[in-house]
Short mmCIF file of C-alpha atoms and ligand atoms in Angstrom, two decimals:
data_model
loop_
_atom_site.label_atom_id
_atom_site.label_comp_id
_atom_site.label_asym_id
_atom_site.label_seq_id
_atom_site.Cartn_x
_atom_site.Cartn_y
_atom_site.Cartn_z
CA MET A 1 -13.02 -9.12 45.84
CA ILE A 2 -10.05 -8.27 44.16
CA ASN A 3 -6.92 -11.22 44.76
CA PHE A 4 -3.76 -10.37 45.54
CA THR A 5 -1.97 -10.20 42.12
CA THR A 6 -4.64 -7.59 40.43
CA PHE A 7 -3.92 -5.71 43.79
CA VAL A 8 -0.03 -5.26 42.68
CA VAL A 9 -0.90 -4.75 39.13
CA PHE A 10 -2.96 -2.28 39.98
CA CYS A 11 -0.34 -0.85 42.48
CA PHE A 12 2.17 -1.20 38.88
CA CYS A 13 -0.20 0.79 36.94
CA LEU A 14 -0.56 3.44 38.96
CA TYR A 15 2.87 3.79 39.11
CA GLU A 16 3.90 3.48 35.89
CA SER A 17 1.27 6.32 35.29
CA PHE A 18 -1.05 3.81 33.42
CA SER A 19 1.72 3.16 30.52
CA TYR A 20 1.97 -0.40 31.22
CA CYS A 21 -1.51 -1.16 31.58
CA LYS A 22 -1.68 0.89 27.69
CA GLU A 23 0.66 -1.64 26.50
CA TYR A 24 -1.31 -4.13 24.15
CA THR A 25 -0.29 -7.41 22.36
CA PHE A 26 -1.42 -8.36 19.09
CA PRO A 27 -4.46 -10.65 19.05
CA ASN A 28 -2.96 -14.24 18.31
CA ASN A 29 -4.56 -14.22 14.92
CA PHE A 30 -2.69 -11.66 13.80
CA LYS A 31 -0.35 -12.00 10.42
CA PHE A 32 2.60 -10.47 10.31
CA GLY A 33 4.48 -9.66 6.78
CA VAL A 34 6.59 -7.29 4.66
CA ALA A 35 5.96 -6.38 1.49
CA THR A 36 7.46 -5.53 -1.63
CA ALA A 37 6.29 -5.12 -5.56
CA ALA A 38 7.89 -6.73 -8.59
CA TYR A 39 9.62 -3.91 -10.68
CA GLN A 40 10.93 -2.46 -7.46
CA VAL A 41 12.54 -5.30 -6.75
CA GLU A 42 12.90 -7.77 -9.28
CA GLY A 43 15.21 -7.16 -11.55
CA ALA A 44 15.51 -8.90 -14.86
CA TRP A 45 13.64 -6.92 -17.03
CA ASN A 46 14.26 -8.61 -20.51
CA THR A 47 15.22 -12.09 -18.92
CA GLY A 48 13.91 -15.66 -19.94
CA GLY A 49 10.99 -13.47 -22.38
CA LYS A 50 10.03 -11.31 -20.02
CA GLY A 51 8.09 -8.36 -21.96
CA GLU A 52 8.51 -4.76 -21.49
CA ASN A 53 6.46 -2.70 -19.29
CA ILE A 54 5.28 0.79 -18.74
CA TRP A 55 8.42 1.35 -16.07
CA ASP A 56 11.24 -0.12 -18.48
CA HIS A 57 9.88 1.80 -21.30
CA MET A 58 9.98 4.99 -19.43
CA THR A 59 13.18 4.65 -17.45
CA HIS A 60 14.76 3.71 -20.54
CA THR A 61 13.30 6.40 -23.25
CA ASN A 62 13.07 9.55 -20.55
CA PRO A 63 16.16 8.25 -17.85
CA SER A 64 15.48 12.02 -16.67
CA SER A 65 12.62 11.52 -15.71
CA ILE A 66 13.63 9.42 -12.65
CA LEU A 67 15.79 11.45 -9.77
CA ASP A 68 19.36 9.77 -10.30
CA ARG A 69 18.97 8.67 -14.09
CA SER A 70 18.57 4.74 -12.46
CA ASN A 71 16.14 2.22 -12.97
CA GLY A 72 14.99 -1.50 -12.11
CA ASP A 73 16.73 -3.39 -15.25
CA ILE A 74 18.50 -5.18 -12.00
CA ALA A 75 17.20 -3.78 -9.25
CA CYS A 76 17.25 -6.16 -5.80
CA ASP A 77 18.01 -8.87 -8.70
CA SER A 78 15.22 -11.09 -6.40
CA TYR A 79 14.63 -12.92 -9.49
CA HIS A 80 17.95 -14.41 -8.76
CA LYS A 81 17.67 -14.61 -5.14
CA ILE A 82 14.36 -16.65 -4.72
CA LYS A 83 16.45 -18.99 -2.13
CA GLU A 84 18.61 -16.43 -0.05
CA ASP A 85 14.91 -14.36 0.25
CA VAL A 86 13.11 -16.76 1.29
CA ARG A 87 16.36 -17.46 4.02
CA LEU A 88 15.59 -14.05 5.33
CA LEU A 89 11.68 -13.86 5.30
CA LYS A 90 12.62 -17.04 7.36
CA ASN A 91 14.54 -15.33 9.37
CA LEU A 92 12.05 -12.56 10.31
CA GLY A 93 9.40 -14.56 11.37
CA VAL A 94 6.78 -13.58 9.01
CA ASP A 95 3.09 -14.98 8.35
CA PHE A 96 3.27 -13.69 5.11
CA TYR A 97 5.29 -11.78 2.23
CA ARG A 98 3.82 -9.73 0.31
CA PHE A 99 4.59 -9.28 -3.45
CA SER A 100 3.59 -8.39 -6.71
CA ILE A 101 3.32 -10.24 -9.99
CA SER A 102 4.50 -8.94 -12.42
CA TRP A 103 2.28 -9.44 -15.63
CA SER A 104 4.93 -8.96 -18.57
CA ARG A 105 6.57 -11.22 -16.81
CA ILE A 106 3.52 -13.81 -16.94
CA LEU A 107 1.89 -12.15 -20.55
CA PRO A 108 4.73 -10.71 -22.30
CA SER A 109 2.22 -8.98 -24.64
CA GLY A 110 -0.59 -7.97 -21.96
CA LYS A 111 -2.66 -10.49 -24.02
CA THR A 112 -3.17 -14.32 -23.27
CA ASP A 113 -1.89 -14.85 -26.81
CA HIS A 114 1.41 -16.26 -25.31
CA ILE A 115 1.80 -16.89 -21.64
CA ASN A 116 5.64 -17.09 -21.31
CA PRO A 117 6.86 -20.31 -19.42
CA ASP A 118 9.57 -18.43 -17.46
CA GLY A 119 7.29 -16.61 -15.78
CA ILE A 120 5.18 -19.45 -14.41
CA ARG A 121 8.07 -20.86 -13.59
CA TYR A 122 9.99 -18.33 -11.60
CA TYR A 123 6.33 -17.36 -9.87
CA ASN A 124 6.27 -21.06 -9.37
CA GLU A 125 9.50 -21.38 -7.80
CA LEU A 126 8.65 -18.52 -5.37
CA ILE A 127 5.73 -19.65 -4.15
CA ASP A 128 6.87 -23.51 -3.44
CA GLU A 129 10.09 -21.46 -1.71
CA LEU A 130 7.68 -19.74 0.45
CA LEU A 131 5.37 -22.05 1.62
CA ALA A 132 8.05 -24.86 2.48
CA ASN A 133 9.19 -22.31 4.89
CA ASP A 134 5.90 -21.73 6.23
CA ILE A 135 5.24 -17.91 4.82
CA LYS A 136 2.27 -17.54 2.82
CA PRO A 137 2.52 -15.93 -0.55
CA PHE A 138 0.21 -12.91 -0.38
CA VAL A 139 0.03 -11.79 -3.84
CA THR A 140 -1.14 -8.27 -5.98
CA MET A 141 -1.91 -8.43 -9.35
CA HIS A 142 -1.02 -5.40 -10.53
CA HIS A 143 1.49 -2.40 -8.71
CA TYR A 144 2.14 -0.06 -11.16
CA ASP A 145 3.86 -2.24 -13.99
CA LEU A 146 1.43 -2.55 -16.73
CA PRO A 147 2.73 -3.81 -20.30
CA GLN A 148 4.11 -1.13 -22.47
CA PRO A 149 1.80 -2.98 -25.58
CA LEU A 150 -1.37 -2.11 -23.40
CA GLN A 151 -0.29 1.42 -23.32
CA GLU A 152 0.92 1.74 -26.78
CA GLU A 153 -1.54 0.06 -28.56
CA GLU A 154 -4.68 0.40 -26.05
CA GLY A 155 -4.48 3.34 -24.40
CA GLY A 156 -4.16 1.69 -20.98
CA PHE A 157 -6.29 2.19 -18.71
CA LEU A 158 -7.89 5.12 -20.61
CA ASN A 159 -9.33 2.37 -22.29
CA LEU A 160 -12.33 0.36 -20.45
CA LYS A 161 -10.97 -2.60 -22.65
CA LEU A 162 -8.50 -2.55 -20.41
CA ALA A 163 -10.80 -4.41 -18.25
CA ASP A 164 -10.81 -7.62 -19.86
CA TYR A 165 -7.85 -7.96 -21.15
CA PHE A 166 -7.00 -7.51 -16.81
CA GLU A 167 -10.12 -10.51 -16.32
CA ASP A 168 -8.13 -12.41 -18.18
CA TYR A 169 -4.36 -12.26 -16.59
CA ALA A 170 -6.57 -12.70 -13.19
CA ASP A 171 -7.69 -16.04 -14.80
CA VAL A 172 -3.74 -16.98 -16.31
CA LEU A 173 -2.76 -16.34 -12.72
CA TYR A 174 -6.36 -18.12 -10.86
CA LYS A 175 -5.09 -20.88 -12.68
CA ASN A 176 -1.79 -21.40 -12.53
CA PHE A 177 -1.41 -20.31 -8.73
CA GLY A 178 -4.44 -20.60 -7.50
CA ASP A 179 -3.97 -24.17 -5.82
CA ARG A 180 -1.28 -22.63 -3.17
CA VAL A 181 -2.18 -18.57 -3.04
CA ARG A 182 -4.89 -17.79 -0.76
CA ASP A 183 -4.56 -14.42 -0.47
CA TRP A 184 -5.27 -11.90 -3.65
CA THR A 185 -5.37 -8.16 -4.39
CA THR A 186 -5.53 -6.82 -7.39
CA PHE A 187 -4.81 -3.56 -7.72
CA ASN A 188 -2.14 -1.66 -5.80
CA GLN A 189 -3.10 1.85 -4.99
CA PRO A 190 -5.59 2.65 -7.68
CA THR A 191 -6.02 5.95 -6.67
CA LEU A 192 -2.50 6.98 -7.25
CA ILE A 193 -2.22 4.67 -10.71
CA CYS A 194 -4.65 7.28 -12.37
CA PHE A 195 -4.38 10.26 -10.63
CA LEU A 196 -0.56 10.70 -10.69
CA GLY A 197 -0.24 8.50 -14.27
CA TYR A 198 -3.04 9.67 -16.20
CA SER A 199 -3.67 12.96 -14.73
CA GLY A 200 -0.36 14.23 -13.21
CA GLU A 201 2.90 13.82 -14.27
CA PHE A 202 4.16 11.61 -11.37
CA ILE A 203 4.82 8.10 -12.97
CA ALA A 204 4.53 6.63 -15.53
CA PRO A 205 3.11 6.75 -18.24
CA MET A 206 3.03 10.52 -17.12
CA ILE A 207 -0.41 11.88 -18.95
CA THR A 208 -1.52 14.64 -18.39
CA ARG A 209 -5.04 14.96 -19.24
CA LYS A 210 -8.23 16.80 -16.81
CA ASP A 211 -10.62 13.59 -17.21
CA GLY A 212 -7.59 10.84 -17.59
CA GLY A 213 -7.50 9.80 -13.86
CA TYR A 214 -11.01 9.23 -13.93
CA LEU A 215 -11.50 6.88 -17.30
CA CYS A 216 -8.51 5.11 -15.18
CA GLY A 217 -10.00 4.84 -12.36
CA HIS A 218 -13.23 4.01 -13.58
CA THR A 219 -11.70 1.08 -15.67
CA LEU A 220 -9.67 -0.19 -12.82
CA LEU A 221 -13.29 -0.59 -10.73
CA ILE A 222 -14.24 -2.79 -13.43
CA ALA A 223 -11.54 -4.77 -13.91
CA HIS A 224 -10.97 -5.61 -10.31
CA ALA A 225 -15.11 -6.16 -9.90
CA LYS A 226 -14.73 -8.95 -13.10
CA ALA A 227 -12.03 -10.49 -11.29
CA TYR A 228 -13.72 -11.28 -8.58
CA HIS A 229 -16.80 -12.61 -9.80
CA LEU A 230 -14.49 -14.61 -12.53
CA TYR A 231 -13.13 -15.67 -9.29
CA ASN A 232 -16.33 -17.02 -7.46
CA LYS A 233 -17.43 -18.28 -10.37
CA ARG A 234 -14.16 -20.71 -11.33
CA TYR A 235 -12.20 -20.95 -8.45
CA ARG A 236 -13.60 -20.11 -4.72
CA ALA A 237 -15.23 -23.88 -4.53
CA SER A 238 -11.87 -25.41 -5.29
CA GLN A 239 -9.26 -22.92 -4.53
CA LYS A 240 -11.12 -21.36 -0.96
CA GLY A 241 -8.90 -18.42 -1.11
CA ARG A 242 -10.04 -14.39 -0.83
CA ILE A 243 -9.74 -11.71 -2.92
CA GLY A 244 -9.42 -7.30 -2.24
CA ILE A 245 -7.77 -4.52 -3.44
CA VAL A 246 -5.40 -2.35 -2.07
CA GLN A 247 -5.84 1.10 -1.34
CA ASN A 248 -3.78 3.97 -0.40
CA ILE A 249 -5.06 5.96 3.25
CA PHE A 250 -3.36 9.46 3.55
CA TRP A 251 -5.19 11.10 6.23
CA PHE A 252 -6.23 14.14 5.77
CA GLU A 253 -7.31 16.32 8.74
CA PRO A 254 -8.75 19.78 8.72
CA ARG A 255 -5.86 21.85 9.03
CA THR A 256 -8.06 24.21 11.82
CA ASN A 257 -11.63 23.50 13.32
CA ASN A 258 -13.36 25.94 11.08
CA ILE A 259 -15.87 23.95 9.29
CA GLU A 260 -14.50 25.30 6.14
CA ASP A 261 -11.65 22.90 6.93
CA LEU A 262 -13.64 20.04 8.73
CA GLN A 263 -15.29 19.73 4.75
CA ALA A 264 -12.27 20.34 3.18
CA ALA A 265 -10.59 17.40 5.23
CA GLU A 266 -13.44 14.94 4.30
CA ALA A 267 -13.46 15.80 0.89
CA ALA A 268 -10.22 14.85 0.38
CA ASN A 269 -10.63 10.96 2.10
CA GLU A 270 -13.29 10.93 -0.26
CA PHE A 271 -11.52 11.70 -3.03
CA ASN A 272 -8.53 9.95 -2.14
CA PHE A 273 -10.38 6.87 -0.37
CA GLY A 274 -13.67 6.57 -1.23
CA TRP A 275 -13.27 6.86 -4.95
CA PHE A 276 -11.92 3.21 -4.62
CA ALA A 277 -13.59 2.06 -1.65
CA ASN A 278 -16.91 3.71 -1.79
CA PRO A 279 -17.90 1.68 -5.22
CA ILE A 280 -17.00 -2.03 -2.88
CA PHE A 281 -17.31 -1.41 -0.09
CA SER A 282 -20.31 1.03 1.02
CA LYS A 283 -24.01 -0.29 1.38
CA GLU A 284 -24.89 1.76 -1.67
CA GLY A 285 -22.30 1.36 -3.83
CA ASP A 286 -20.89 4.07 -6.70
CA TYR A 287 -18.68 7.26 -6.12
CA PRO A 288 -19.01 9.32 -3.54
CA GLN A 289 -21.39 11.86 -3.43
CA ILE A 290 -19.06 14.85 -3.19
CA MET A 291 -17.01 13.27 -5.54
CA LYS A 292 -20.07 13.29 -8.01
CA GLU A 293 -21.19 16.91 -7.04
CA ASN A 294 -17.94 18.52 -6.99
CA ILE A 295 -16.83 17.06 -10.93
CA GLU A 296 -20.26 17.59 -12.71
CA TYR A 297 -20.08 21.51 -11.08
CA ALA A 298 -16.72 21.81 -12.23
CA SER A 299 -17.21 20.17 -15.32
CA LYS A 300 -20.69 22.42 -16.41
CA GLN A 301 -17.81 25.50 -15.42
CA GLU A 302 -16.49 24.16 -18.32
CA ALA A 303 -19.07 23.82 -20.49
CA LEU A 304 -18.19 20.34 -21.19
CA PRO A 305 -21.12 18.59 -22.21
CA LYS A 306 -21.20 15.99 -19.64
CA SER A 307 -19.13 15.25 -16.44
CA ARG A 308 -15.85 13.78 -16.33
CA LEU A 309 -16.36 11.43 -13.40
CA PRO A 310 -17.76 8.68 -16.32
CA GLU A 311 -21.44 7.32 -14.99
CA PHE A 312 -21.85 3.49 -13.49
CA THR A 313 -24.67 1.71 -15.06
CA GLN A 314 -27.46 0.44 -12.36
CA GLU A 315 -25.63 -2.96 -13.33
CA GLU A 316 -22.16 -2.40 -12.93
CA ILE A 317 -22.82 -0.53 -9.69
CA GLU A 318 -24.36 -3.94 -8.42
CA LEU A 319 -21.02 -5.57 -9.62
CA ILE A 320 -18.39 -3.62 -7.97
CA LYS A 321 -21.03 -3.21 -4.79
CA GLY A 322 -19.45 -6.03 -2.19
CA SER A 323 -17.30 -6.99 -4.46
CA ALA A 324 -13.87 -8.15 -2.05
CA ASP A 325 -13.47 -10.30 0.84
CA PHE A 326 -10.75 -7.92 2.58
CA LEU A 327 -9.53 -4.22 1.97
CA GLY A 328 -6.05 -4.05 1.85
CA VAL A 329 -5.02 -0.33 3.22
CA ASN A 330 -0.96 1.30 2.85
CA HIS A 331 -0.71 4.21 5.05
CA TYR A 332 2.32 6.45 5.45
CA THR A 333 1.42 10.22 6.88
CA THR A 334 -1.03 12.97 7.54
CA PHE A 335 -2.23 16.01 5.09
CA TYR A 336 -3.42 19.14 6.85
CA CYS A 337 -6.90 20.80 4.89
CA SER A 338 -8.34 24.18 3.62
CA PRO A 339 -10.37 25.08 0.81
CA VAL A 340 -8.40 26.36 -2.30
CA GLU A 341 -10.00 29.49 -1.77
CA ASP A 342 -7.95 30.23 1.22
CA LYS A 343 -4.81 32.04 0.39
CA SER A 344 -3.18 31.48 3.11
CA ILE A 345 -1.12 28.58 1.93
CA GLU A 346 0.53 27.86 -0.68
CA ILE A 347 -0.57 25.27 -2.72
CA GLY A 348 0.19 21.96 -1.72
CA LEU A 349 1.61 18.56 -2.04
CA PHE A 350 -2.21 16.78 -2.31
CA TYR A 351 -4.24 19.17 -4.73
CA ILE A 352 -6.81 17.87 -7.20
CA PRO A 353 -8.63 20.54 -9.23
CA ASP A 354 -12.46 19.11 -8.52
CA MET A 355 -12.07 18.33 -4.97
CA ASN A 356 -11.87 22.21 -4.29
CA THR A 357 -9.52 21.43 -1.72
CA ASN A 358 -5.38 21.91 -0.46
CA CYS A 359 -3.71 19.96 1.67
CA ILE A 360 -0.01 20.37 3.01
CA VAL A 361 2.62 18.65 5.04
CA ASP A 362 3.09 19.80 8.50
CA LYS A 363 6.49 21.21 7.58
CA THR A 364 7.43 21.06 11.14
CA ALA A 365 7.26 17.64 12.00
CA GLU A 366 9.73 14.77 11.81
CA GLY A 367 10.58 14.09 8.10
CA SER A 368 11.95 11.55 6.16
CA SER A 369 14.08 11.70 2.35
CA SER A 370 10.39 11.58 0.97
CA SER A 371 8.81 15.25 0.95
CA TRP A 372 5.99 14.04 1.26
CA LEU A 373 6.10 12.10 4.16
CA LYS A 374 6.29 13.00 8.35
CA VAL A 375 5.91 11.07 11.26
CA LYS A 376 1.81 11.54 12.00
CA PRO A 377 1.34 8.48 14.20
CA THR A 378 -2.06 9.56 15.32
CA GLY A 379 -3.45 9.84 12.04
CA PHE A 380 -3.28 6.33 11.37
CA ARG A 381 -5.69 5.44 13.94
CA LYS A 382 -7.87 8.62 12.92
CA ALA A 383 -8.12 6.91 9.46
CA LEU A 384 -8.74 3.00 10.25
CA ASN A 385 -11.32 4.63 11.99
CA TRP A 386 -13.21 6.45 9.54
CA ILE A 387 -12.82 3.09 7.87
CA LYS A 388 -14.55 1.62 10.16
CA GLN A 389 -17.10 3.81 10.30
CA GLN A 390 -17.65 5.19 7.07
CA TYR A 391 -17.28 1.11 5.80
CA ASP A 392 -19.20 -0.84 8.80
CA ASN A 393 -15.89 -2.13 10.14
CA PRO A 394 -14.98 -4.00 7.20
CA GLU A 395 -11.43 -6.48 7.49
CA VAL A 396 -8.91 -4.69 6.93
CA ILE A 397 -5.18 -5.37 6.03
CA ILE A 398 -2.42 -3.80 6.33
CA LEU A 399 -0.21 -4.04 3.67
CA GLU A 400 2.21 -1.34 3.39
CA ASN A 401 3.41 1.31 6.36
CA GLY A 402 7.45 2.63 6.74
CA ILE A 403 9.68 5.20 5.89
CA SER A 404 12.08 6.64 4.06
CA ASP A 405 15.97 7.80 4.80
CA ALA A 406 19.32 8.39 2.24
CA GLY A 407 19.91 4.50 3.49
CA ASN A 408 23.20 5.23 4.58
CA LEU A 409 22.87 4.23 8.34
CA LEU A 410 21.80 0.54 9.77
CA ASN A 411 21.77 1.65 13.54
CA ASP A 412 17.90 3.53 11.82
CA CYS A 413 16.66 4.76 14.63
CA LEU A 414 13.97 6.81 11.99
CA ARG A 415 12.65 3.82 11.03
CA VAL A 416 12.56 2.25 14.16
CA ASN A 417 10.89 5.21 16.09
CA TYR A 418 8.36 4.76 13.71
CA TYR A 419 7.52 1.46 13.73
CA ASN A 420 7.36 1.81 17.36
CA LEU A 421 4.64 4.40 16.94
CA TYR A 422 2.55 3.64 13.87
CA LEU A 423 2.09 -0.18 15.70
CA THR A 424 1.13 1.55 19.09
CA GLU A 425 -1.29 3.56 17.42
CA MET A 426 -2.76 0.57 14.87
CA LEU A 427 -3.25 -1.17 18.88
CA LYS A 428 -5.33 1.20 19.79
CA ALA A 429 -7.28 1.71 16.72
CA ILE A 430 -7.94 -2.36 17.86
CA HIS A 431 -8.19 -2.68 21.06
CA GLU A 432 -9.94 0.54 22.15
CA ASP A 433 -11.68 1.70 18.70
CA GLY A 434 -12.85 -2.22 18.14
CA CYS A 435 -11.31 -1.54 14.01
CA ASN A 436 -11.12 -4.69 12.25
CA VAL A 437 -7.79 -5.07 11.43
CA SER A 438 -6.48 -8.43 10.73
CA GLY A 439 -2.78 -8.21 9.60
CA TYR A 440 0.08 -5.92 9.11
CA ALA A 441 2.58 -5.62 6.11
CA ALA A 442 6.15 -3.29 6.38
CA TRP A 443 6.50 -1.78 3.39
CA SER A 444 9.36 -2.70 3.40
CA PHE A 445 11.62 -5.91 3.21
CA MET A 446 14.27 -4.32 1.24
CA ASP A 447 16.11 -0.98 -0.12
CA ASN A 448 14.57 -1.26 -3.65
CA PHE A 449 13.83 1.07 -6.40
CA GLU A 450 11.06 3.63 -5.69
CA TRP A 451 10.00 4.99 -8.56
CA ARG A 452 10.72 8.80 -9.72
CA SER A 453 13.06 8.56 -6.64
CA GLY A 454 14.73 5.97 -7.79
CA TYR A 455 18.21 4.80 -5.26
CA THR A 456 17.80 7.84 -3.32
CA GLN A 457 15.00 6.95 -1.06
CA LYS A 458 14.93 3.88 1.25
CA PHE A 459 12.04 2.42 2.89
CA GLY A 460 13.85 -1.22 3.41
CA LEU A 461 14.53 -3.30 6.61
CA TYR A 462 17.37 -5.03 4.40
CA SER A 463 19.82 -2.49 3.48
CA VAL A 464 20.73 -3.46 -0.55
CA ASP A 465 24.38 -2.38 -1.87
CA PHE A 466 23.35 -1.49 -5.08
CA ASP A 467 27.16 -0.57 -5.90
CA ASP A 468 27.91 -4.33 -5.58
CA PRO A 469 26.75 -6.51 -8.51
CA ALA A 470 25.97 -9.08 -5.95
CA ARG A 471 23.00 -6.76 -4.35
CA PRO A 472 24.63 -8.22 -1.16
CA ARG A 473 21.70 -7.60 2.12
CA THR A 474 22.35 -6.42 5.37
CA PRO A 475 19.42 -6.33 8.22
CA LYS A 476 19.04 -2.79 9.79
CA MET A 477 18.31 -2.29 12.97
CA SER A 478 14.76 -2.02 12.02
CA ALA A 479 14.94 -5.84 10.84
CA PHE A 480 15.75 -6.91 14.28
CA VAL A 481 12.99 -5.13 15.82
CA PHE A 482 10.12 -6.29 13.83
CA LYS A 483 11.60 -9.33 14.76
CA ASN A 484 11.08 -9.15 18.31
CA ILE A 485 8.44 -7.38 17.93
CA ILE A 486 7.06 -10.48 15.55
CA ARG A 487 8.22 -12.57 18.25
CA GLU A 488 6.96 -11.09 21.89
CA ARG A 489 3.50 -9.88 19.77
CA LYS A 490 3.98 -6.68 21.91
CA ILE A 491 6.28 -3.01 21.08
CA ASN A 492 9.46 -2.86 23.61
CA TRP A 493 10.42 0.51 23.43
CA THR A 494 14.03 -0.51 25.20
CA TYR A 495 14.72 -3.25 22.77
CA THR A 496 18.79 -3.16 21.13
CA PRO A 497 19.53 -5.68 19.71
CA ASP A 498 23.66 -6.68 19.96
CA GLY A 499 25.58 -4.61 18.12
CA PHE A 500 23.65 -1.38 17.88
CA ARG A 501 23.16 1.56 19.62
CA PRO A 502 19.97 2.03 21.84
CA CYS A 503 18.36 4.61 19.93
CA GLU A 504 16.64 8.20 21.26
CA ARG A 505 13.34 7.47 21.88
CA SER A 506 10.90 9.93 19.92
CA LYS A 507 9.30 12.56 21.47
CA ILE A 508 5.93 12.03 20.04
CA LYS A 509 5.52 9.03 22.12
CA GLU A 510 5.95 11.09 25.22
CA GLU A 511 2.54 13.33 23.60
CA LEU A 512 0.17 10.42 22.04
C1 NAG B 1 -13.90 -8.94 11.19
O1 NAG B 1 -14.10 -9.16 9.60
C2 NAG B 1 -13.97 -10.75 9.39
C3 NAG B 1 -14.57 -11.00 8.07
O2 NAG B 1 -15.31 -10.10 7.88
C4 NAG B 1 -15.41 -11.19 10.44
O3 NAG B 1 -15.50 -12.74 10.58
C5 NAG B 1 -15.40 -10.43 12.02
O4 NAG B 1 -16.73 -10.93 12.68
C6 NAG B 1 -15.13 -9.03 12.15
N1 NAG B 1 -14.93 -8.69 13.68
C7 NAG B 1 -15.03 -7.56 13.84
C8 NAG B 1 -14.51 -7.23 15.61
O5 NAG B 1 -16.31 -6.77 13.46
C1 NAG B 2 12.26 -5.13 26.36
O1 NAG B 2 14.08 -5.98 25.81
C2 NAG B 2 15.03 -6.05 26.85
C3 NAG B 2 16.32 -6.42 25.71
O2 NAG B 2 16.84 -5.66 25.11
C4 NAG B 2 14.27 -7.08 27.87
O3 NAG B 2 15.48 -7.15 28.69
C5 NAG B 2 12.98 -6.40 28.19
O4 NAG B 2 13.03 -7.19 28.97
C6 NAG B 2 12.28 -6.43 27.38
N1 NAG B 2 11.30 -5.78 27.91
C7 NAG B 2 9.72 -6.23 27.56
C8 NAG B 2 8.90 -5.65 28.68
O5 NAG B 2 9.24 -7.45 27.50
#
């Protein structure tokens, strides 16, 4: 027996060619947020006793390293705009605000010889203002901006001692903020900190050592685990928070269905995501097998005495394994991979020599103002499924997702379509595939300093006028659309906020 209502819904579903039936809603306990990072928004680079970090240093001593020769000296001036920014967050209706703490604002030398009172005051005020407005602080301890003295005097993350300095820093954070902060992540995008910062001249400190990325990764994994265990030992019982790590997952697809391309894509996923996820989230722990094998083989070819990839002791493997309460995931786009030997394609953006894999963007796909970022929403769902399979469906919180443009449009349909498309795929991963995704933060709350690209690429829901000393914020269409998604808990493709022109619906929507 079916009742009348079911019958009507059934007919409606047929009529709408099932599209209505596929309109999933966000689960009741699903949390929404927006994200920023300290160096990209705070400004006040030398205010209130803050120390110099590697981005201050690089932008000041080597301005041409930044596309528009800009820096984060003032950025969005968020340091001076706590009340205004929290009001905007409140207006969006977010459950949490993901921001990062500037290590050098808390510890100017990077070490605990001096704890900067103004740094403690600033983050206390931000946290308290958020909580007073019912918004949870979601804190990243390290987002690219290492204190310069730790780089200059200690060699940065090439030096294993940094794991101890990081643990000391984490201790200061738990002690001062842990009574109110429940959601912590240690590092943002370790693959990029290490591969782009220590094995390529892409981000500070722009060191190019073939083994640099791996040495850095080793330090970060141990540092992360130490911060996690410190929390367990001293703080968890009273503070009742949780600790995660934030790893970027570019999705790597095979370029064709050849077995060689399938293997190439799998290698790329392991070298980029598995590098940090396998040691923490897999049952056996340690680096992915394919990394160990490939790097050892390449090292032998170069007659090195041992593999460029450092080895963990069994004790370290156990220390790191399971050292997270959730997996923070950033996702933007998809690449297409073939073996390096395949000379029919040029060397693409994602080429790690030991990986033996060459991955390129789909040049024909809809783009953005970032050459590496193409609109490929189905990759998001595939990436979430890969995580589910590899690591036994851990709790995942999306902590960055978004797209850049030149920032000149308040009617930002590229971004509106991107969010509608990517969130639709995420909903399918949750409802059809059973992926354990419990939250989502859009990147970014507002336009900001986009690292080597300066202010030429804008990811914000809010536009910021960087020519005006007051740095006024203006909501783009995407801010209203995101707010509507949070309020209605579903995607509404026709929603058009007052004062904006409707967006032409993305062609990709029809292909999904
Ligand atoms: C998702 O993860 C949480 C936290 O680990 C767990 O309690 C829950 O059972 C998981 N849900 C699914 C569907 O696996
Ligand atoms: C989508 O938004 C429009 C307002 O722009 C509204 O009229 C319509 O009812 C909404 N659709 C759904 C399914 O919520």
